[in-house]
CSV table of N, CA, C and O in Angstrom, one decimal:
chain,number,residue,atom,x,y,z
A,1,UNK,N,16.7,54.9,105.1
A,1,UNK,CA,16.7,54.6,103.7
A,1,UNK,C,15.4,55.1,103.1
A,1,UNK,O,15.4,55.6,102.0
A,2,UNK,N,14.3,54.9,103.8
A,2,UNK,CA,13.0,55.2,103.3
A,2,UNK,C,12.9,56.8,103.1
A,2,UNK,O,12.3,57.2,102.2
A,3,UNK,N,13.6,57.5,104.0
A,3,UNK,CA,13.6,59.0,103.8
A,3,UNK,C,14.3,59.4,102.6
A,3,UNK,O,14.1,60.5,102.1
A,4,UNK,N,15.2,58.6,102.1
A,4,UNK,CA,16.0,59.0,100.9
A,4,UNK,C,15.2,58.7,99.6
A,4,UNK,O,15.3,59.4,98.6
A,5,UNK,N,14.4,57.6,99.6
A,5,UNK,CA,13.7,57.1,98.4
A,5,UNK,C,12.4,57.9,98.3
A,5,UNK,O,12.0,58.2,97.2
A,6,UNK,N,11.7,58.1,99.3
A,6,UNK,CA,10.3,58.7,99.3
A,6,UNK,C,10.2,60.0,98.5
A,6,UNK,O,9.3,60.1,97.7
A,7,UNK,N,11.1,61.0,98.7
A,7,UNK,CA,11.0,62.2,97.9
A,7,UNK,C,11.2,62.1,96.4
A,7,UNK,O,10.6,62.8,95.6
A,8,UNK,N,11.9,61.1,95.9
A,8,UNK,CA,12.2,60.9,94.5
A,8,UNK,C,11.4,59.8,93.9
A,8,UNK,O,11.5,59.6,92.7
A,9,UNK,N,10.5,59.2,94.7
A,9,UNK,CA,9.7,58.1,94.1
A,9,UNK,C,8.8,58.5,93.0
A,9,UNK,O,8.8,57.8,91.9
A,10,UNK,N,8.1,59.6,93.1
A,10,UNK,CA,7.3,60.0,91.9
A,10,UNK,C,8.1,60.3,90.6
A,10,UNK,O,7.6,59.9,89.5
A,11,UNK,N,9.2,60.8,90.8
A,11,UNK,CA,10.1,61.1,89.6
A,11,UNK,C,10.6,59.8,89.0
A,11,UNK,O,10.5,59.6,87.8
A,12,UNK,N,11.0,58.8,89.8
A,12,UNK,CA,11.4,57.5,89.3
A,12,UNK,C,10.3,56.8,88.7
A,12,UNK,O,10.5,56.1,87.6
A,13,UNK,N,9.1,56.8,89.2
A,13,UNK,CA,7.9,56.2,88.6
A,13,UNK,C,7.6,56.8,87.3
A,13,UNK,O,7.2,56.2,86.3
A,14,UNK,N,7.7,58.2,87.2
A,14,UNK,CA,7.4,58.9,86.0
A,14,UNK,C,8.4,58.5,84.9
A,14,UNK,O,8.1,58.3,83.7
A,15,UNK,N,9.7,58.3,85.3
A,15,UNK,CA,10.7,57.9,84.3
A,15,UNK,C,10.4,56.5,83.8
A,15,UNK,O,10.5,56.2,82.7
A,16,UNK,N,10.0,55.6,84.8
A,16,UNK,CA,9.7,54.2,84.4
A,16,UNK,C,8.5,54.2,83.4
A,16,UNK,O,8.6,53.5,82.4
A,17,UNK,N,7.5,55.0,83.6
A,17,UNK,CA,6.4,55.0,82.7
A,17,UNK,C,6.8,55.6,81.3
A,17,UNK,O,6.4,55.1,80.3
A,18,UNK,N,7.7,56.6,81.3
A,18,UNK,CA,8.2,57.2,80.1
A,18,UNK,C,9.0,56.1,79.3
A,18,UNK,O,8.8,56.0,78.1
A,19,UNK,N,9.8,55.4,80.0
A,19,UNK,CA,10.6,54.4,79.3
A,19,UNK,C,9.8,53.2,78.8
A,19,UNK,O,10.0,52.7,77.6
A,20,UNK,N,8.8,52.8,79.6
A,20,UNK,CA,8.0,51.7,79.1
A,20,UNK,C,7.1,52.1,78.0
A,20,UNK,O,6.9,51.4,77.0
A,21,UNK,N,6.5,53.3,78.1
A,21,UNK,CA,5.7,53.8,77.0
A,21,UNK,C,6.5,54.0,75.7
A,21,UNK,O,6.0,53.7,74.6
A,22,UNK,N,7.7,54.5,75.8
A,22,UNK,CA,8.5,54.7,74.6
A,22,UNK,C,8.8,53.3,74.0
A,22,UNK,O,8.8,53.2,72.7
A,23,UNK,N,9.2,52.4,74.8
A,23,UNK,CA,9.5,51.0,74.2
A,23,UNK,C,8.3,50.4,73.6
A,23,UNK,O,8.4,49.8,72.5
A,24,UNK,N,7.1,50.5,74.2
A,24,UNK,CA,5.9,49.9,73.6
A,24,UNK,C,5.5,50.6,72.3
A,24,UNK,O,5.0,50.0,71.4
A,25,UNK,N,5.7,52.0,72.3
A,25,UNK,CA,5.4,52.7,71.1
A,25,UNK,C,6.3,52.3,69.9
A,25,UNK,O,5.8,52.2,68.8
A,26,UNK,N,7.5,52.1,70.2
A,26,UNK,CA,8.4,51.6,69.1
A,26,UNK,C,8.0,50.3,68.5
A,26,UNK,O,8.0,50.1,67.3
A,27,UNK,N,7.6,49.4,69.4
A,27,UNK,CA,7.1,48.1,69.0
A,27,UNK,C,5.8,48.2,68.2
A,27,UNK,O,5.6,47.6,67.2
A,28,UNK,N,4.9,49.1,68.7
A,28,UNK,CA,3.6,49.3,68.0
A,28,UNK,C,3.9,49.9,66.6
A,28,UNK,O,3.2,49.4,65.7
A,29,UNK,N,4.8,50.8,66.5
A,29,UNK,CA,5.1,51.4,65.1
A,29,UNK,C,5.6,50.3,64.2
A,29,UNK,O,5.2,50.3,63.0
A,30,UNK,N,6.5,49.4,64.7
A,30,UNK,CA,7.0,48.4,63.8
A,30,UNK,C,5.9,47.5,63.3
A,30,UNK,O,5.8,47.1,62.1
A,31,UNK,N,5.0,47.1,64.2
A,31,UNK,CA,3.9,46.2,63.8
A,31,UNK,C,2.9,47.0,62.9
A,31,UNK,O,2.5,46.4,61.9
A,32,UNK,N,2.6,48.2,63.2
A,32,UNK,CA,1.7,49.0,62.3
A,32,UNK,C,2.3,49.2,60.9
A,32,UNK,O,1.6,49.1,59.9
A,33,UNK,N,3.6,49.5,60.9
A,33,UNK,CA,4.3,49.6,59.6
A,33,UNK,C,4.2,48.4,58.8
A,33,UNK,O,4.0,48.4,57.6
A,34,UNK,N,4.4,47.2,59.4
A,34,UNK,CA,4.3,45.9,58.7
A,34,UNK,C,2.9,45.7,58.2
A,34,UNK,O,2.7,45.3,57.0
A,35,UNK,N,1.9,46.1,59.0
A,35,UNK,CA,0.5,46.0,58.5
A,35,UNK,C,0.1,46.9,57.4
A,35,UNK,O,-0.7,46.6,56.5
A,36,UNK,N,0.8,48.1,57.4
A,36,UNK,CA,0.6,49.0,56.3
A,36,UNK,C,1.3,48.7,55.0
A,36,UNK,O,1.2,49.3,54.0
A,37,UNK,N,2.2,47.7,55.1
A,37,UNK,CA,2.9,47.2,53.9
A,37,UNK,C,4.2,47.9,53.7
A,37,UNK,O,4.8,47.9,52.6
A,38,UNK,N,4.8,48.6,54.7
A,38,UNK,CA,6.1,49.3,54.5
A,38,UNK,C,7.2,48.2,54.4
A,38,UNK,O,7.1,47.2,55.0
A,39,UNK,N,8.1,48.5,53.5
A,39,UNK,CA,9.2,47.5,53.3
A,39,UNK,C,10.1,47.6,54.6
A,39,UNK,O,10.1,48.5,55.4
A,40,UNK,N,11.0,46.6,54.7
A,40,UNK,CA,11.9,46.5,55.8
A,40,UNK,C,12.9,47.7,55.7
A,40,UNK,O,13.3,48.2,56.8
A,41,UNK,N,13.3,48.1,54.5
A,41,UNK,CA,14.1,49.2,54.4
A,41,UNK,C,13.5,50.5,54.9
A,41,UNK,O,14.1,51.3,55.6
A,42,UNK,N,12.2,50.7,54.5
A,42,UNK,CA,11.5,51.9,55.0
A,42,UNK,C,11.4,51.9,56.5
A,42,UNK,O,11.6,52.9,57.2
A,43,UNK,N,11.0,50.7,57.1
A,43,UNK,CA,10.9,50.7,58.5
A,43,UNK,C,12.2,50.9,59.2
A,43,UNK,O,12.3,51.5,60.3
A,44,UNK,N,13.3,50.4,58.6
A,44,UNK,CA,14.6,50.6,59.2
A,44,UNK,C,15.0,52.0,59.3
A,44,UNK,O,15.5,52.5,60.3
A,45,UNK,N,14.7,52.7,58.2
A,45,UNK,CA,15.0,54.2,58.1
A,45,UNK,C,14.1,55.0,59.1
A,45,UNK,O,14.6,55.9,59.8
A,46,UNK,N,12.8,54.6,59.2
A,46,UNK,CA,11.9,55.3,60.1
A,46,UNK,C,12.3,55.1,61.5
A,46,UNK,O,12.4,56.0,62.3
A,47,UNK,N,12.6,53.8,61.9
A,47,UNK,CA,13.0,53.6,63.3
A,47,UNK,C,14.4,54.1,63.6
A,47,UNK,O,14.7,54.5,64.7
A,48,UNK,N,15.3,54.3,62.6
A,48,UNK,CA,16.6,54.8,62.8
A,48,UNK,C,16.5,56.4,63.0
A,48,UNK,O,17.4,57.0,63.6
A,49,UNK,N,15.5,57.0,62.5
A,49,UNK,CA,15.3,58.4,62.6
A,49,UNK,C,15.2,58.8,64.1
A,49,UNK,O,15.6,59.9,64.5
A,50,UNK,N,14.6,57.9,64.9
A,50,UNK,CA,14.5,58.2,66.4
A,50,UNK,C,15.9,58.4,66.9
A,50,UNK,O,16.1,59.4,67.7
A,51,UNK,N,16.9,57.6,66.6
A,51,UNK,CA,18.2,57.7,67.1
A,51,UNK,C,19.0,58.9,66.6
A,51,UNK,O,19.8,59.5,67.2
A,52,UNK,N,18.7,59.3,65.3
A,52,UNK,CA,19.2,60.5,64.8
A,52,UNK,C,18.7,61.7,65.6
A,52,UNK,O,19.4,62.7,65.9
A,53,UNK,N,17.4,61.7,65.9
A,53,UNK,CA,16.8,62.7,66.7
A,53,UNK,C,17.4,62.8,68.1
A,53,UNK,O,17.6,63.8,68.7
A,54,UNK,N,17.6,61.6,68.6
A,54,UNK,CA,18.3,61.5,69.9
A,54,UNK,C,19.6,62.2,69.9
A,54,UNK,O,20.0,62.9,70.9
A,55,UNK,N,20.4,61.9,68.9
A,55,UNK,CA,21.7,62.5,68.8
A,55,UNK,C,21.6,64.1,68.6
A,55,UNK,O,22.3,64.8,69.3
A,56,UNK,N,20.7,64.5,67.7
A,56,UNK,CA,20.5,66.0,67.5
A,56,UNK,C,20.0,66.6,68.8
A,56,UNK,O,20.3,67.8,69.0
A,57,UNK,N,19.1,65.9,69.5
A,57,UNK,CA,18.6,66.5,70.7
A,57,UNK,C,19.6,66.7,71.8
A,57,UNK,O,19.4,67.6,72.7
A,58,UNK,N,20.7,66.0,71.8
A,58,UNK,CA,21.7,66.2,72.8
A,58,UNK,C,22.4,67.6,72.6
A,58,UNK,O,22.9,68.2,73.6
A,59,UNK,N,22.3,68.1,71.4
A,59,UNK,CA,22.8,69.5,71.2
A,59,UNK,C,21.8,70.6,71.4
A,59,UNK,O,22.1,71.6,71.8
A,60,UNK,N,20.5,70.3,71.0
A,60,UNK,CA,19.5,71.3,71.1
A,60,UNK,C,18.9,71.4,72.5
A,60,UNK,O,18.5,72.5,72.9
A,61,UNK,N,18.8,70.3,73.3
A,61,UNK,CA,18.2,70.4,74.6
A,61,UNK,C,18.9,71.3,75.6
A,61,UNK,O,18.2,72.1,76.2
A,62,UNK,N,20.2,71.3,75.7
A,62,UNK,CA,20.8,72.2,76.7
A,62,UNK,C,20.5,73.7,76.4
A,62,UNK,O,20.3,74.5,77.2
A,63,UNK,N,20.5,74.0,75.1
A,63,UNK,CA,20.2,75.4,74.7
A,63,UNK,C,18.8,75.8,75.0
A,63,UNK,O,18.5,76.9,75.5
A,64,UNK,N,17.9,74.8,74.8
A,64,UNK,CA,16.5,75.1,75.1
A,64,UNK,C,16.3,75.3,76.6
A,64,UNK,O,15.6,76.2,77.0
A,65,UNK,N,16.9,74.4,77.4
A,65,UNK,CA,16.8,74.5,78.8
A,65,UNK,C,17.3,75.8,79.4
A,65,UNK,O,16.7,76.4,80.2
A,66,UNK,N,18.5,76.2,78.8
A,66,UNK,CA,19.1,77.5,79.3
A,66,UNK,C,18.2,78.7,78.9
A,66,UNK,O,18.1,79.6,79.6
A,67,UNK,N,17.5,78.6,77.8
A,67,UNK,CA,16.8,79.8,77.3
A,67,UNK,C,15.4,79.9,78.0
A,67,UNK,O,15.0,81.0,78.3
A,68,UNK,N,14.7,78.8,78.3
A,68,UNK,CA,13.4,78.9,78.8
A,68,UNK,C,13.2,78.3,80.2
A,68,UNK,O,12.2,78.4,80.8
A,69,UNK,N,14.2,77.6,80.7
A,69,UNK,CA,14.2,77.0,82.0
A,69,UNK,C,13.7,75.5,82.0
A,69,UNK,O,13.1,75.0,81.0
A,70,UNK,N,14.0,74.8,83.1
A,70,UNK,CA,13.7,73.4,83.2
A,70,UNK,C,12.2,73.1,83.1
A,70,UNK,O,11.8,72.2,82.4
A,71,UNK,N,11.4,73.8,83.8
A,71,UNK,CA,10.0,73.4,83.9
A,71,UNK,C,9.3,73.7,82.6
A,71,UNK,O,8.5,72.8,82.1
A,72,UNK,N,9.5,74.8,82.0
A,72,UNK,CA,8.9,75.1,80.7
A,72,UNK,C,9.4,74.2,79.6
A,72,UNK,O,8.7,73.8,78.7
A,73,UNK,N,10.7,73.9,79.6
A,73,UNK,CA,11.3,73.0,78.6
A,73,UNK,C,10.7,71.6,78.8
A,73,UNK,O,10.4,70.9,77.8
A,74,UNK,N,10.5,71.1,80.0
A,74,UNK,CA,9.9,69.8,80.3
A,74,UNK,C,8.5,69.8,79.7
A,74,UNK,O,8.1,68.8,79.0
A,75,UNK,N,7.7,70.8,80.0
A,75,UNK,CA,6.3,70.9,79.5
A,75,UNK,C,6.3,70.9,78.0
A,75,UNK,O,5.5,70.2,77.4
A,76,UNK,N,7.2,71.7,77.4
A,76,UNK,CA,7.2,71.8,75.9
A,76,UNK,C,7.6,70.4,75.3
A,76,UNK,O,6.9,69.9,74.4
A,77,UNK,N,8.6,69.8,75.8
A,77,UNK,CA,9.1,68.6,75.2
A,77,UNK,C,8.1,67.4,75.4
A,77,UNK,O,7.9,66.6,74.6
A,78,UNK,N,7.5,67.4,76.6
A,78,UNK,CA,6.5,66.4,76.9
A,78,UNK,C,5.3,66.5,76.0
A,78,UNK,O,4.7,65.6,75.5
A,79,UNK,N,4.8,67.8,75.8
A,79,UNK,CA,3.7,68.0,74.9
A,79,UNK,C,4.0,67.7,73.4
A,79,UNK,O,3.2,67.0,72.8
A,80,UNK,N,5.2,68.0,73.0
A,80,UNK,CA,5.6,67.7,71.6
A,80,UNK,C,5.7,66.2,71.4
A,80,UNK,O,5.2,65.6,70.4
A,81,UNK,N,6.3,65.5,72.4
A,81,UNK,CA,6.5,64.1,72.3
A,81,UNK,C,5.2,63.3,72.3
A,81,UNK,O,5.0,62.4,71.5
A,82,UNK,N,4.3,63.8,73.1
A,82,UNK,CA,3.0,63.1,73.1
A,82,UNK,C,2.2,63.4,71.9
A,82,UNK,O,1.4,62.6,71.4
A,83,UNK,N,2.4,64.6,71.3
A,83,UNK,CA,1.7,65.0,70.1
A,83,UNK,C,2.2,64.1,68.9
A,83,UNK,O,1.4,63.8,68.0
A,84,UNK,N,3.4,63.8,68.9
A,84,UNK,CA,4.0,63.0,67.8
A,84,UNK,C,3.3,61.6,67.8
A,84,UNK,O,3.1,61.1,66.7
A,85,UNK,N,3.0,61.1,68.9
A,85,UNK,CA,2.4,59.8,69.0
A,85,UNK,C,1.0,59.9,68.3
A,85,UNK,O,0.6,58.9,67.5
A,86,UNK,N,0.3,60.9,68.5
A,86,UNK,CA,-1.0,61.1,67.9
A,86,UNK,C,-0.9,61.3,66.4
A,86,UNK,O,-1.7,60.8,65.6
A,87,UNK,N,0.1,62.1,66.0
A,87,UNK,CA,0.3,62.4,64.6
A,87,UNK,C,0.7,61.2,63.8
A,87,UNK,O,0.4,61.1,62.6
A,88,UNK,N,1.3,60.2,64.4
A,88,UNK,CA,1.6,58.9,63.7
A,88,UNK,C,0.2,58.3,63.2
A,88,UNK,O,0.2,57.6,62.2
A,89,UNK,N,-0.8,58.4,64.0
A,89,UNK,CA,-2.1,57.9,63.7
A,89,UNK,C,-2.8,58.7,62.6
A,89,UNK,O,-3.5,58.1,61.7
A,90,UNK,N,-2.6,60.0,62.6
A,90,UNK,CA,-3.2,60.8,61.6
A,90,UNK,C,-2.5,60.8,60.2
A,90,UNK,O,-3.2,60.8,59.2
A,91,UNK,N,-1.2,60.7,60.2
A,91,UNK,CA,-0.4,60.7,59.0
A,91,UNK,C,0.2,59.3,58.8
A,91,UNK,O,1.4,59.1,59.2
A,92,UNK,N,-0.5,58.4,58.2
A,92,UNK,CA,0.1,57.1,58.0
A,92,UNK,C,0.8,57.0,56.7
A,92,UNK,O,0.2,56.6,55.6
A,93,UNK,N,2.0,57.5,56.7
A,93,UNK,CA,2.8,57.5,55.5
A,93,UNK,C,4.3,57.5,55.9
A,93,UNK,O,4.7,58.2,56.9
A,94,UNK,N,5.1,56.7,55.3
A,94,UNK,CA,6.5,56.6,55.7
A,94,UNK,C,7.3,57.9,55.6
A,94,UNK,O,8.2,58.1,56.5
A,95,UNK,N,6.9,58.8,54.7
A,95,UNK,CA,7.7,60.1,54.7
A,95,UNK,C,7.3,61.0,55.8
A,95,UNK,O,8.0,62.0,56.1
A,96,UNK,N,6.2,60.8,56.5
A,96,UNK,CA,5.8,61.5,57.6
A,96,UNK,C,6.3,60.9,58.9
A,96,UNK,O,6.7,61.6,59.9
A,97,UNK,N,6.3,59.6,59.0
A,97,UNK,CA,6.8,58.9,60.2
A,97,UNK,C,8.2,59.1,60.5
A,97,UNK,O,8.6,59.2,61.6
A,98,UNK,N,9.1,59.3,59.5
A,98,UNK,CA,10.5,59.5,59.7
A,98,UNK,C,10.7,60.8,60.5
A,98,UNK,O,11.4,60.8,61.6
A,99,UNK,N,10.2,61.9,60.0
A,99,UNK,CA,10.4,63.2,60.8
A,99,UNK,C,9.8,63.1,62.2
A,99,UNK,O,10.3,63.7,63.1
A,100,UNK,N,8.6,62.4,62.3
A,100,UNK,CA,8.0,62.3,63.6
A,100,UNK,C,8.8,61.5,64.6
A,100,UNK,O,8.9,61.9,65.7
A,101,UNK,N,9.5,60.5,64.1
A,101,UNK,CA,10.3,59.7,64.9
A,101,UNK,C,11.6,60.5,65.3
A,101,UNK,O,12.0,60.4,66.4
A,102,UNK,N,12.1,61.3,64.4
A,102,UNK,CA,13.2,62.2,64.7
A,102,UNK,C,12.8,63.2,65.8
A,102,UNK,O,13.6,63.4,66.7
A,103,UNK,N,11.7,63.8,65.7
A,103,UNK,CA,11.2,64.7,66.7
A,103,UNK,C,11.0,64.0,68.0
A,103,UNK,O,11.3,64.6,69.1
A,104,UNK,N,10.5,62.8,68.0
A,104,UNK,CA,10.3,62.1,69.2
A,104,UNK,C,11.6,61.8,69.9
A,104,UNK,O,11.7,62.0,71.1
A,105,UNK,N,12.6,61.4,69.2
A,105,UNK,CA,13.9,61.2,69.8
A,105,UNK,C,14.5,62.4,70.4
A,105,UNK,O,15.1,62.4,71.5
A,106,UNK,N,14.4,63.5,69.7
A,106,UNK,CA,15.0,64.8,70.2
A,106,UNK,C,14.2,65.2,71.5
A,106,UNK,O,14.9,65.7,72.4
A,107,UNK,N,12.9,65.0,71.5
A,107,UNK,CA,12.2,65.4,72.7
A,107,UNK,C,12.5,64.5,73.9
A,107,UNK,O,12.7,65.0,75.0
A,108,UNK,N,12.6,63.2,73.6
A,108,UNK,CA,12.8,62.3,74.7
A,108,UNK,C,14.2,62.5,75.3
A,108,UNK,O,14.4,62.4,76.6
A,109,UNK,N,15.2,62.7,74.5
A,109,UNK,CA,16.5,63.0,75.1
A,109,UNK,C,16.5,64.2,76.0
A,109,UNK,O,17.1,64.3,77.0
A,110,UNK,N,15.8,65.2,75.5
A,110,UNK,CA,15.6,66.5,76.3
A,110,UNK,C,14.9,66.2,77.7
A,110,UNK,O,15.3,66.7,78.7
A,111,UNK,N,13.9,65.3,77.6
A,111,UNK,CA,13.2,65.0,78.8
A,111,UNK,C,14.1,64.2,79.8
A,111,UNK,O,14.1,64.4,81.0
A,112,UNK,N,14.9,63.3,79.2
A,112,UNK,CA,15.9,62.6,80.1
A,112,UNK,C,16.9,63.5,80.7
A,112,UNK,O,17.3,63.3,81.9
A,113,UNK,N,17.4,64.5,80.0
A,113,UNK,CA,18.3,65.5,80.5
A,113,UNK,C,17.7,66.2,81.7
A,113,UNK,O,18.3,66.4,82.7
A,114,UNK,N,16.5,66.7,81.5
A,114,UNK,CA,15.8,67.4,82.6
A,114,UNK,C,15.6,66.6,83.8
A,114,UNK,O,15.8,67.0,84.9
A,115,UNK,N,15.1,65.4,83.6
A,115,UNK,CA,14.9,64.4,84.7
A,115,UNK,C,16.2,64.1,85.4
A,115,UNK,O,16.2,64.1,86.7
A,116,UNK,N,17.2,63.9,84.7
A,116,UNK,CA,18.5,63.6,85.3
A,116,UNK,C,19.0,64.8,86.2
A,116,UNK,O,19.5,64.7,87.3
A,117,UNK,N,18.8,66.0,85.6
A,117,UNK,CA,19.2,67.2,86.4
A,117,UNK,C,18.3,67.4,87.7
A,117,UNK,O,18.9,67.8,88.7
A,118,UNK,N,17.1,67.0,87.6
A,118,UNK,CA,16.2,67.1,88.8
A,118,UNK,C,16.7,66.0,89.8
A,118,UNK,O,16.6,66.3,91.0
A,119,UNK,N,17.1,64.9,89.4
A,119,UNK,CA,17.6,63.8,90.3
A,119,UNK,C,18.9,64.3,91.0
A,119,UNK,O,19.1,64.0,92.1
A,120,UNK,N,19.8,65.0,90.2
A,120,UNK,CA,21.0,65.4,90.8
A,120,UNK,C,20.8,66.6,91.7
A,120,UNK,O,21.5,66.9,92.6
């Protein structure tokens, strides 16, 4: 049993960190938006943009992976997803947070697709 788990343990730990970080980031944005005085409607639209990006990313990710490969696609998507977290701090405006959340959702679904393919 140990021989089956040991080779994929780093990948599973990486996925766990990705999921925890994404969950905490969503919570942090909701709190920060409330502190900035965004209305409930604005925050609802901003947070929903993540799931729209998630949906759009299901169509874009396979094309990206086919065109540049798994490793390059993973590096690109991870870099863009981490950059969007920093950009939320630089551009504190609801009209900027929506597209950033959309981009985050698209990147994360691509990362999940690549990780799943590595597990299989």
